[in-house]
XYZ file of C-alpha atoms in Angstrom:
603
model
C -44.216 10.873 19.758
C -41.473 11.874 22.174
C -42.470 9.229 24.767
C -43.252 9.524 28.464
C -40.599 11.192 30.648
C -38.360 8.979 32.765
C -36.573 9.781 36.024
C -32.779 9.600 36.022
C -30.730 9.893 39.191
C -27.332 11.604 39.097
C -24.958 10.762 41.955
C -22.409 13.550 42.573
C -19.844 14.176 45.340
C -22.384 16.639 46.861
C -25.342 14.242 46.767
C -27.924 12.773 44.395
C -29.891 14.814 41.844
C -33.047 13.727 40.069
C -33.992 14.719 36.538
C -37.025 14.158 34.328
C -36.038 13.555 30.678
C -37.690 12.054 27.619
C -36.070 8.836 26.300
C -35.553 10.323 22.826
C -33.336 13.182 24.001
C -29.734 12.923 22.790
C -26.781 12.753 25.147
C -25.548 15.967 23.537
C -28.588 17.745 25.049
C -28.545 15.700 28.260
C -25.120 16.967 29.330
C -26.165 20.680 29.541
C -29.215 19.646 31.589
C -26.976 17.752 34.022
C -24.567 20.720 34.139
C -27.416 23.099 35.040
C -28.801 20.757 37.699
C -25.405 20.250 39.322
C -24.034 23.773 38.856
C -21.054 22.685 36.792
C -19.712 23.748 33.385
C -20.802 21.418 30.601
C -17.208 20.301 30.017
C -16.333 20.093 33.709
C -17.518 16.536 34.476
C -17.767 12.996 33.147
C -20.749 10.636 33.359
C -20.588 6.866 33.890
C -23.226 4.150 34.084
C -21.285 2.255 36.787
C -19.772 3.253 40.097
C -16.359 1.838 39.070
C -16.140 4.417 36.271
C -16.935 1.943 33.510
C -19.548 2.614 30.861
C -18.456 6.189 30.161
C -21.079 8.277 28.351
C -19.988 10.509 25.504
C -21.632 13.786 24.621
C -22.923 12.582 21.269
C -25.674 13.941 19.036
C -26.150 10.455 17.575
C -26.940 8.587 20.806
C -30.210 8.992 22.703
C -31.029 8.160 26.302
C -32.994 5.161 25.060
C -30.266 3.867 22.708
C -27.745 4.233 25.563
C -30.006 1.788 27.492
C -30.694 4.281 30.297
C -34.060 3.331 31.821
C -36.475 4.846 34.312
C -34.902 4.969 37.786
C -31.332 4.300 36.609
C -28.492 6.069 38.372
C -25.612 7.779 36.576
C -22.363 8.578 38.350
C -20.817 12.023 37.907
C -17.099 12.689 38.358
C -15.838 16.299 38.166
C -12.747 16.881 36.054
C -10.303 19.771 36.166
C -9.867 20.131 32.422
C -12.459 19.830 29.659
C -12.988 16.271 28.480
C -12.433 15.506 24.799
C -15.281 13.592 23.230
C -16.052 12.832 19.567
C -18.639 15.583 19.511
C -16.364 18.211 21.070
C -15.456 19.251 17.562
C -13.234 22.237 18.218
C -11.107 20.555 20.923
C -10.797 17.298 18.942
C -9.870 19.045 15.728
C -7.201 21.143 17.406
C -5.631 17.975 18.856
C -5.112 16.408 15.415
C -1.461 16.202 14.312
C -0.105 18.299 11.473
C 0.087 15.972 8.465
C 1.745 16.375 5.085
C -0.576 14.486 2.776
C 0.354 12.971 -0.573
C 0.107 15.352 -3.526
C -2.819 13.457 -5.055
C -4.793 13.844 -1.784
C -4.170 17.592 -1.765
C -5.433 17.829 -5.364
C -8.567 15.761 -4.699
C -9.378 17.660 -1.495
C -9.692 20.838 -3.580
C -11.974 19.293 -6.196
C -15.737 19.641 -6.071
C -16.239 15.955 -6.817
C -19.803 16.371 -8.057
C -20.876 14.096 -10.932
C -22.061 16.390 -13.731
C -25.108 15.237 -15.712
C -26.238 16.612 -19.051
C -29.687 18.040 -19.644
C -32.189 15.293 -20.576
C -34.282 16.491 -23.526
C -37.173 14.189 -22.603
C -37.343 14.729 -18.840
C -35.983 18.233 -18.308
C -38.621 20.991 -18.846
C -36.477 24.006 -18.007
C -34.112 26.397 -19.727
C -30.503 25.709 -20.616
C -29.125 27.450 -17.498
C -31.460 25.776 -14.978
C -31.228 22.440 -13.173
C -33.829 19.933 -12.060
C -33.891 16.569 -10.288
C -33.027 14.832 -13.558
C -29.852 16.802 -14.333
C -28.623 18.267 -11.045
C -25.045 17.120 -10.260
C -24.804 13.990 -8.078
C -22.609 13.440 -5.064
C -19.489 11.318 -5.779
C -20.823 8.612 -3.454
C -24.207 8.240 -5.181
C -24.852 4.458 -5.041
C -27.226 4.295 -8.017
C -24.757 6.079 -10.302
C -21.869 3.817 -9.229
C -23.907 0.653 -9.790
C -25.076 1.767 -13.232
C -21.529 2.292 -14.511
C -20.180 -0.257 -17.009
C -18.534 -2.038 -15.334
C -20.131 -1.137 -11.964
C -17.908 0.564 -9.397
C -17.950 -1.830 -6.426
C -16.162 0.367 -3.903
C -16.257 4.059 -3.101
C -13.028 5.930 -3.671
C -11.470 7.010 -0.384
C -12.144 10.697 -1.031
C -15.772 9.925 -1.945
C -15.990 8.123 1.381
C -14.576 11.206 3.099
C -17.118 13.427 1.322
C -19.871 11.154 2.558
C -18.564 11.478 6.123
C -18.160 15.238 5.889
C -21.513 15.867 4.211
C -24.752 16.800 5.906
C -25.637 19.703 8.150
C -22.579 19.531 10.395
C -20.174 19.581 7.394
C -18.024 16.884 8.914
C -17.465 18.435 12.331
C -17.709 14.956 13.821
C -15.922 13.028 11.035
C -12.746 11.808 12.699
C -11.027 8.648 11.523
C -9.487 6.172 13.922
C -7.600 3.013 13.049
C -8.832 -0.185 14.761
C -6.888 -1.195 17.856
C -6.360 -4.728 19.180
C -4.028 -3.985 22.092
C -4.676 -3.184 25.736
C -4.557 0.579 26.257
C -1.497 1.460 28.346
C -1.452 3.482 31.550
C -4.392 1.933 33.418
C -3.766 2.097 37.203
C -6.992 0.468 38.387
C -5.617 -3.097 38.275
C -2.432 -5.117 37.874
C -1.025 -5.577 34.363
C -2.325 -8.383 32.161
C -2.744 -11.297 32.773
C -3.461 -10.407 36.396
C -6.310 -8.086 35.444
C -8.072 -6.034 32.802
C -10.980 -3.573 32.820
C -13.394 -2.148 30.278
C -11.440 1.114 30.279
C -8.263 -0.413 28.828
C -9.710 -3.522 27.185
C -9.900 -3.348 23.353
C -13.413 -3.743 22.009
C -14.476 -6.921 20.186
C -14.188 -6.615 16.395
C -16.855 -7.583 13.902
C -15.318 -7.851 10.455
C -17.138 -5.897 7.764
C -16.456 -5.896 4.063
C -14.774 -2.554 3.455
C -16.989 -0.330 1.292
C -14.195 1.973 0.093
C -10.683 1.547 -1.225
C -7.637 3.786 -1.039
C -6.560 3.028 -4.633
C -9.077 2.555 -7.447
C -6.807 1.295 -10.217
C -3.295 -0.045 -10.799
C -1.859 0.854 -14.201
C 1.455 -0.390 -15.633
C 2.596 2.318 -18.005
C 3.985 -0.222 -20.508
C 4.064 -4.032 -20.880
C 7.836 -4.125 -21.484
C 8.863 -3.856 -17.820
C 6.281 -6.511 -16.941
C 7.683 -8.895 -19.563
C 11.216 -8.363 -18.223
C 9.984 -9.177 -14.720
C 8.198 -12.263 -16.026
C 11.302 -13.362 -17.935
C 12.822 -14.759 -14.726
C 9.967 -17.272 -14.331
C 10.154 -18.193 -17.997
C 13.855 -19.017 -17.669
C 13.741 -20.858 -14.343
C 10.200 -21.924 -13.514
C 10.747 -20.250 -10.124
C 8.452 -17.566 -8.702
C 9.562 -13.939 -8.311
C 8.839 -10.872 -6.133
C 9.202 -7.267 -7.253
C 8.676 -3.864 -5.635
C 6.533 -1.457 -7.665
C 7.748 2.129 -7.991
C 5.639 4.864 -9.504
C 3.250 7.676 -8.623
C -0.292 8.152 -7.352
C -2.449 10.147 -9.750
C -6.055 11.271 -10.081
C -8.137 8.509 -11.681
C -10.691 10.235 -13.896
C -12.882 7.141 -14.452
C -13.920 6.987 -10.770
C -15.364 9.977 -8.853
C -12.511 11.399 -6.750
C -10.514 8.264 -7.552
C -6.797 7.508 -7.201
C -4.666 5.549 -9.676
C -1.318 3.932 -8.905
C 0.829 4.270 -12.047
C 3.784 1.848 -12.091
C 6.940 3.011 -13.884
C 9.569 0.530 -12.638
C 9.844 -2.897 -10.966
C 12.776 -3.406 -8.604
C 13.678 -6.999 -7.679
C 15.009 -7.276 -4.101
C 17.214 -10.151 -2.837
C 15.119 -13.300 -2.470
C 15.194 -17.084 -2.354
C 12.764 -18.627 -4.810
C 11.536 -22.020 -5.912
C 8.636 -23.242 -8.021
C 6.346 -23.185 -4.961
C 7.786 -20.679 -2.508
C 9.282 -17.214 -2.090
C 11.336 -15.705 0.714
C 12.403 -12.058 0.864
C 15.893 -11.384 2.196
C 17.285 -8.251 3.807
C 18.242 -5.747 1.118
C 21.524 -3.885 1.784
C 20.686 -1.518 -1.094
C 17.286 -0.538 0.266
C 18.291 2.998 1.304
C 19.961 3.651 -2.050
C 16.936 2.411 -4.003
C 14.682 4.709 -1.961
C 17.089 7.616 -2.551
C 17.064 7.037 -6.322
C 13.262 6.758 -6.429
C 12.599 9.815 -4.264
C 15.070 11.921 -6.274
C 13.155 11.001 -9.440
C 9.784 11.878 -7.892
C 8.767 8.228 -7.426
C 7.634 6.219 -4.429
C 6.796 2.644 -3.526
C 3.213 2.045 -4.615
C 2.991 -1.723 -4.160
C 4.537 -5.138 -4.619
C 4.082 -7.875 -7.211
C 4.709 -11.614 -7.161
C 4.165 -14.518 -9.515
C 2.117 -17.646 -8.882
C 2.428 -19.458 -12.179
C 2.261 -23.133 -13.083
C 2.877 -24.077 -16.709
C -0.030 -25.919 -18.319
C 0.911 -26.501 -21.960
C 4.433 -25.434 -22.922
C 3.671 -25.654 -26.643
C 0.795 -23.188 -26.298
C 2.336 -21.067 -23.555
C -0.674 -21.544 -21.264
C -0.689 -21.609 -17.454
C -2.973 -23.209 -14.907
C -5.941 -21.364 -13.410
C -5.307 -21.941 -9.701
C -6.918 -18.889 -8.055
C -10.694 -18.934 -8.317
C -13.930 -19.224 -6.341
C -13.245 -22.910 -5.642
C -9.806 -22.269 -4.135
C -8.740 -18.757 -3.069
C -7.859 -15.375 -4.502
C -5.278 -14.479 -1.869
C -4.027 -16.917 0.765
C -3.994 -16.061 4.463
C -0.190 -15.932 4.417
C -0.266 -13.525 1.463
C -2.901 -11.393 3.222
C -0.632 -11.140 6.255
C 2.328 -10.112 4.091
C 0.180 -7.585 2.195
C -1.054 -6.152 5.496
C 2.516 -5.926 6.797
C 3.525 -3.960 3.690
C 0.510 -1.666 4.130
C 1.385 -1.069 7.797
C 4.903 -0.068 6.678
C 3.404 2.375 4.139
C 0.570 4.206 5.965
C -1.673 6.685 4.178
C -1.201 10.204 5.633
C -4.596 11.723 6.440
C -5.541 15.002 8.152
C -8.803 13.599 9.524
C -7.082 10.767 11.400
C -6.182 11.026 15.074
C -2.901 9.207 14.480
C -2.057 11.245 11.361
C -2.554 8.247 9.071
C -5.450 6.032 8.058
C -5.202 2.850 6.007
C -2.703 2.575 3.156
C -2.399 3.077 -0.605
C 0.068 0.203 -0.980
C -1.250 -2.407 -3.446
C -0.635 -6.128 -3.940
C -0.397 -7.512 -7.496
C -0.379 -11.204 -8.398
C 0.711 -12.627 -11.758
C -1.318 -15.791 -12.235
C -3.457 -17.691 -14.738
C -6.976 -16.593 -15.653
C -10.011 -18.700 -16.643
C -8.701 -18.950 -20.229
C -5.290 -20.156 -18.955
C -3.542 -16.951 -19.985
C -1.147 -14.949 -17.817
C -2.793 -11.907 -16.255
C -2.484 -9.566 -13.266
C -4.850 -9.405 -10.292
C -4.600 -6.586 -7.753
C -5.847 -6.316 -4.175
C -5.578 -4.428 -0.934
C -6.448 -5.744 2.499
C -8.882 -3.881 4.733
C -7.920 -1.519 7.541
C -9.240 -4.125 9.986
C -6.817 -6.683 8.544
C -3.970 -4.178 8.919
C -4.830 -3.765 12.610
C -4.990 -7.534 13.196
C -1.570 -8.028 11.597
C 0.001 -4.942 13.210
C -1.033 -6.179 16.660
C -0.001 -9.779 15.882
C -3.476 -11.307 16.139
C -3.838 -13.031 12.737
C -1.957 -16.179 11.695
C -2.353 -18.541 8.705
C -3.793 -22.038 8.993
C -1.659 -25.047 8.156
C -3.648 -26.854 5.467
C -6.216 -24.375 4.104
C -4.709 -21.327 2.351
C -8.104 -19.587 2.170
C -8.481 -19.583 5.976
C -6.777 -17.449 8.580
C -7.002 -17.872 12.349
C -7.335 -15.364 15.184
C -4.932 -16.195 17.983
C -6.257 -16.922 21.465
C -5.264 -14.824 24.457
C -2.210 -15.954 26.391
C -0.390 -14.743 29.486
C 1.816 -12.663 27.160
C -0.880 -11.161 24.930
C -4.552 -10.284 25.207
C -6.439 -10.832 21.937
C -9.960 -9.394 21.561
C -12.766 -11.514 20.177
C -13.106 -11.210 16.404
C -16.346 -12.142 14.644
C -17.691 -12.288 11.105
C -21.234 -12.666 9.801
C -22.358 -15.507 7.560
C -25.648 -15.983 5.737
C -26.920 -19.526 5.177
C -28.913 -20.839 2.204
C -32.174 -19.785 3.915
C -31.082 -16.173 4.292
C -30.459 -16.428 8.045
C -27.503 -14.442 9.384
C -25.269 -15.737 12.136
C -22.231 -14.258 13.870
C -19.274 -16.636 14.038
C -16.017 -16.477 15.959
C -13.107 -16.004 13.531
C -11.396 -19.258 14.383
C -10.958 -20.020 11.522
C -11.572 -16.940 9.352
C -12.309 -16.844 5.577
C -9.851 -14.237 4.290
C -12.403 -12.983 1.735
C -13.687 -10.727 4.542
C -10.301 -8.971 4.525
C -9.913 -8.371 0.777
C -10.619 -5.316 -1.363
C -10.115 -6.040 -5.059
C -8.556 -3.361 -7.282
C -8.770 -3.247 -11.110
C -5.430 -3.457 -12.923
C -4.399 -2.926 -16.540
C -1.748 -1.693 -18.939
C -1.944 1.836 -20.304
C -3.799 2.120 -23.621
C -0.954 4.277 -24.913
C 2.348 2.961 -23.619
C 4.654 5.419 -21.950
C 8.314 4.748 -21.138
C 9.552 6.788 -18.196
C 12.570 4.488 -18.282
C 14.232 2.876 -21.316
C 12.589 5.233 -23.834
C 14.569 3.781 -26.773
C 12.763 0.484 -27.255
C 15.314 -0.668 -29.859
C 18.037 -0.767 -27.180
C 18.640 -3.486 -24.599
C 17.916 -2.392 -21.036
C 20.519 -2.726 -18.285
C 20.848 -5.977 -16.416
C 18.241 -6.448 -13.651
C 19.583 -6.760 -10.111
C 19.784 -9.931 -7.979
C 19.696 -12.427 -10.850
C 23.164 -13.895 -10.454
C 21.593 -17.315 -9.854
C 20.758 -17.481 -13.567
C 24.046 -15.991 -14.722
C 22.756 -12.434 -15.216
C 25.251 -10.270 -13.351
C 25.538 -6.523 -12.873
C 29.239 -5.732 -13.376
C 31.559 -3.641 -15.528
C 31.100 -6.018 -18.442
C 27.327 -5.555 -18.324
C 27.741 -1.774 -17.952
C 30.182 -1.618 -20.857
C 27.898 -3.666 -23.093
C 24.930 -1.466 -22.179
C 26.634 1.911 -22.648
C 28.191 0.997 -26.002
C 24.681 0.884 -27.489
C 24.362 4.663 -27.138
C 26.026 7.569 -28.892
C 27.285 10.659 -27.062
C 24.072 12.457 -28.008
C 21.962 9.742 -26.361
C 23.489 10.002 -22.884
C 20.212 11.113 -21.258
C 18.298 8.201 -22.788
C 21.070 5.869 -21.665
C 20.794 7.096 -18.071
C 17.003 6.629 -18.009
C 17.190 3.104 -16.628
C 16.137 2.518 -13.012
C 18.288 -0.611 -12.590
C 21.307 1.205 -14.054
C 20.954 4.154 -11.672
C 20.836 1.845 -8.647
C 23.941 0.009 -9.909
C 25.876 3.247 -10.493
C 25.065 4.455 -6.989
C 26.581 1.402 -5.311
C 28.955 -0.298 -7.776
C 32.097 -1.701 -6.163
C 34.769 -0.242 -8.418
C 33.700 3.417 -8.097
C 30.344 4.129 -6.409
C 28.728 7.361 -7.593
C 26.216 7.762 -4.756
C 27.662 11.097 -3.597
C 27.831 12.529 -7.109
C 24.399 11.713 -8.535
C 22.163 14.486 -7.190
C 22.657 16.718 -10.237
C 22.050 13.794 -12.613
C 18.854 12.671 -10.884
C 17.473 16.208 -10.745
C 18.193 16.662 -14.454
C 16.539 13.333 -15.302
C 13.485 14.241 -13.233
C 13.183 17.579 -15.044
C 13.993 16.010 -18.445
C 16.870 18.472 -18.833
C 19.118 16.951 -21.493
C 21.659 19.788 -21.349
C 22.355 19.278 -17.644
C 22.608 15.517 -18.093
C 25.323 16.079 -20.724
C 27.117 18.508 -18.400
C 27.060 15.874 -15.638
C 28.459 13.253 -18.028
C 31.458 15.532 -18.686
C 32.372 15.776 -15.003
C 35.334 13.946 -13.512
C 33.335 11.213 -11.781
C 31.583 9.889 -14.890
C 34.742 10.302 -16.972
C 36.552 8.093 -14.462
C 33.884 5.413 -14.891
C 34.187 5.749 -18.663
C 37.927 5.213 -18.317
C 37.241 1.906 -16.533
C 34.757 0.961 -19.252
C 37.175 1.814 -22.062
C 39.942 -0.206 -20.421
C 37.575 -3.108 -19.864
C 36.303 -2.906 -23.438
C 39.889 -2.781 -24.791
C 40.999 -5.850 -22.844
C 38.016 -7.777 -24.135
C 38.772 -6.674 -27.696
C 42.344 -8.004 -27.367
C 41.050 -11.195 -25.839
C 38.530 -11.607 -28.644
C 41.149 -11.098 -31.344
C 43.487 -13.530 -29.678
C 40.792 -16.154 -29.352
C 40.086 -15.923 -33.067
C 43.760 -16.723 -33.694
C 44.269 -19.099 -30.802
C 45.863 -21.761 -33.017
C 49.224 -20.020 -32.547
C 49.211 -21.085 -28.897
C 49.571 -24.553 -27.516
C 46.324 -25.888 -26.016
C 48.134 -27.237 -22.938
C 48.754 -25.549 -19.574
C 50.968 -22.517 -19.090
C 52.296 -20.641 -16.059
C 51.700 -16.906 -15.662
C 54.979 -14.984 -15.330
C 53.372 -12.431 -12.966
C 51.437 -14.516 -10.420
C 52.705 -18.050 -11.264
C 49.140 -19.336 -11.620
C 48.923 -22.466 -13.803
C 46.318 -21.762 -16.508
C 44.403 -24.545 -18.217
C 41.517 -22.914 -20.130
C 42.524 -19.365 -21.085
C 45.108 -19.409 -23.948
C 46.195 -15.752 -23.851
C 45.337 -14.086 -20.490
C 45.801 -15.303 -16.935
C 42.619 -16.547 -15.284
C 43.824 -15.220 -11.942
C 45.322 -11.762 -12.601
C 44.276 -11.017 -16.217
C 47.967 -10.641 -17.151
C 49.021 -11.429 -20.753
C 50.676 -14.701 -21.681
C 54.437 -14.289 -22.206
């Protein structure tokens, strides 16, 4: 039943028009009727439910007169406009206004794939020939809920591209599927009132937010290509008992175990400057940040996430750790959620369907902690796009005493904060909407499976029988990147193994910015050759003047240490007392054969 017609009044600059419409008609069809009645082009006016131009109606095929709460006798206010208005259903205008975006390679690959889930012919249920299809064997859409739930283990979240396929499916083929990041700030440029806090209107006021558990995720798996790099990262905690942060470098690849899925493959862990203790971590400004990014990009890598430890020893004799993150405590604290969201905001996901050119983020958060059997394991998460918006617009803060609770700030004279709600179901099944003060951070989390590759691959340090180069920013435990460390590392390799020697991420960063002779301006050819696995060109680079100069430093350093070692083995020929250096006059007390100040020989 269409329902009885209702009378709607349209107030225009020329007078009031009356129209008879049925309540079930969509606004998409209402606008042409108004245009005909008023003698205007369909894109030449705007409609409002209030005289003050609030309650703007959009030409939408999904909203009816009834659902827009337009009743019999109501008056709508028409305002002519000089240029066509852009609404979500004005598909051609909206699409043409989208920015040109260069998406990640994995997104380009997945966009070209069919994505359908192929099913084999069922001998019991299918009654057709080998080339036919029926309801029991026809390919499924990548977002088919029943298929995802029946997987072992079940797939809890849609992949992002499955989510896009769901949006762009149907009769309209996604003409109206436009993505928009949540916004928590007052829209600028409103001239109808004084700036906040003097005034605000519905036109510029951000809408209240109801937090929903995100049904999709931008990354469906985090895979460490070998356990060796993880063990080296973990070695810092084992030596000090202090926690550690690392930046994950790798690539995004197609994940074949999830329909249209994406996998973040980690190939290296870089450790930025930080201050650590057994219970806290603080990241410091990294002066090498640009160089690290240059090295990674030249090798075809990018930042895919960050990792940190939260480990408390349980039994040192057994090597067990405490299980501190669980249902009774928290999986990710509010402070960690805020930091994860900040990282995700810094690494947006480029997307052609987004008005801003980006939507969400692929950046992942990995935690090294204890599991239910008190063994060390990795947990991975992302925070929702809503959480990213709350952190980007400075609306979410941690609570003081409860790590599992966040808190939405209240509006002040300096900042307007929209109301944020979340839904909670009690033991009787009754739902209630609560103000997010405080806020359980579980509403912001999207968990991501993580694992090591079944067959280990070593993009870096391919010769597992060789020691890797010293990891950066560990001088606090006596592990220093200097010429001595470089000399010790390089002397493990023969001339024929120069390419394998150079395949060390920490080494390449050190070479680019070492104090004695930085190679930053001479490494392009080396990095390109390493990326292409071109051993001949790596050897040619190693024969150039720049690397030969470094080798000269290493040979000189190695020779001085050899002399020092020989002298120390025969140190009985020297007196054990003090002696004065003839070159710098420094009085030496501990070194029997070389000056502690200038490295000059004892004479």
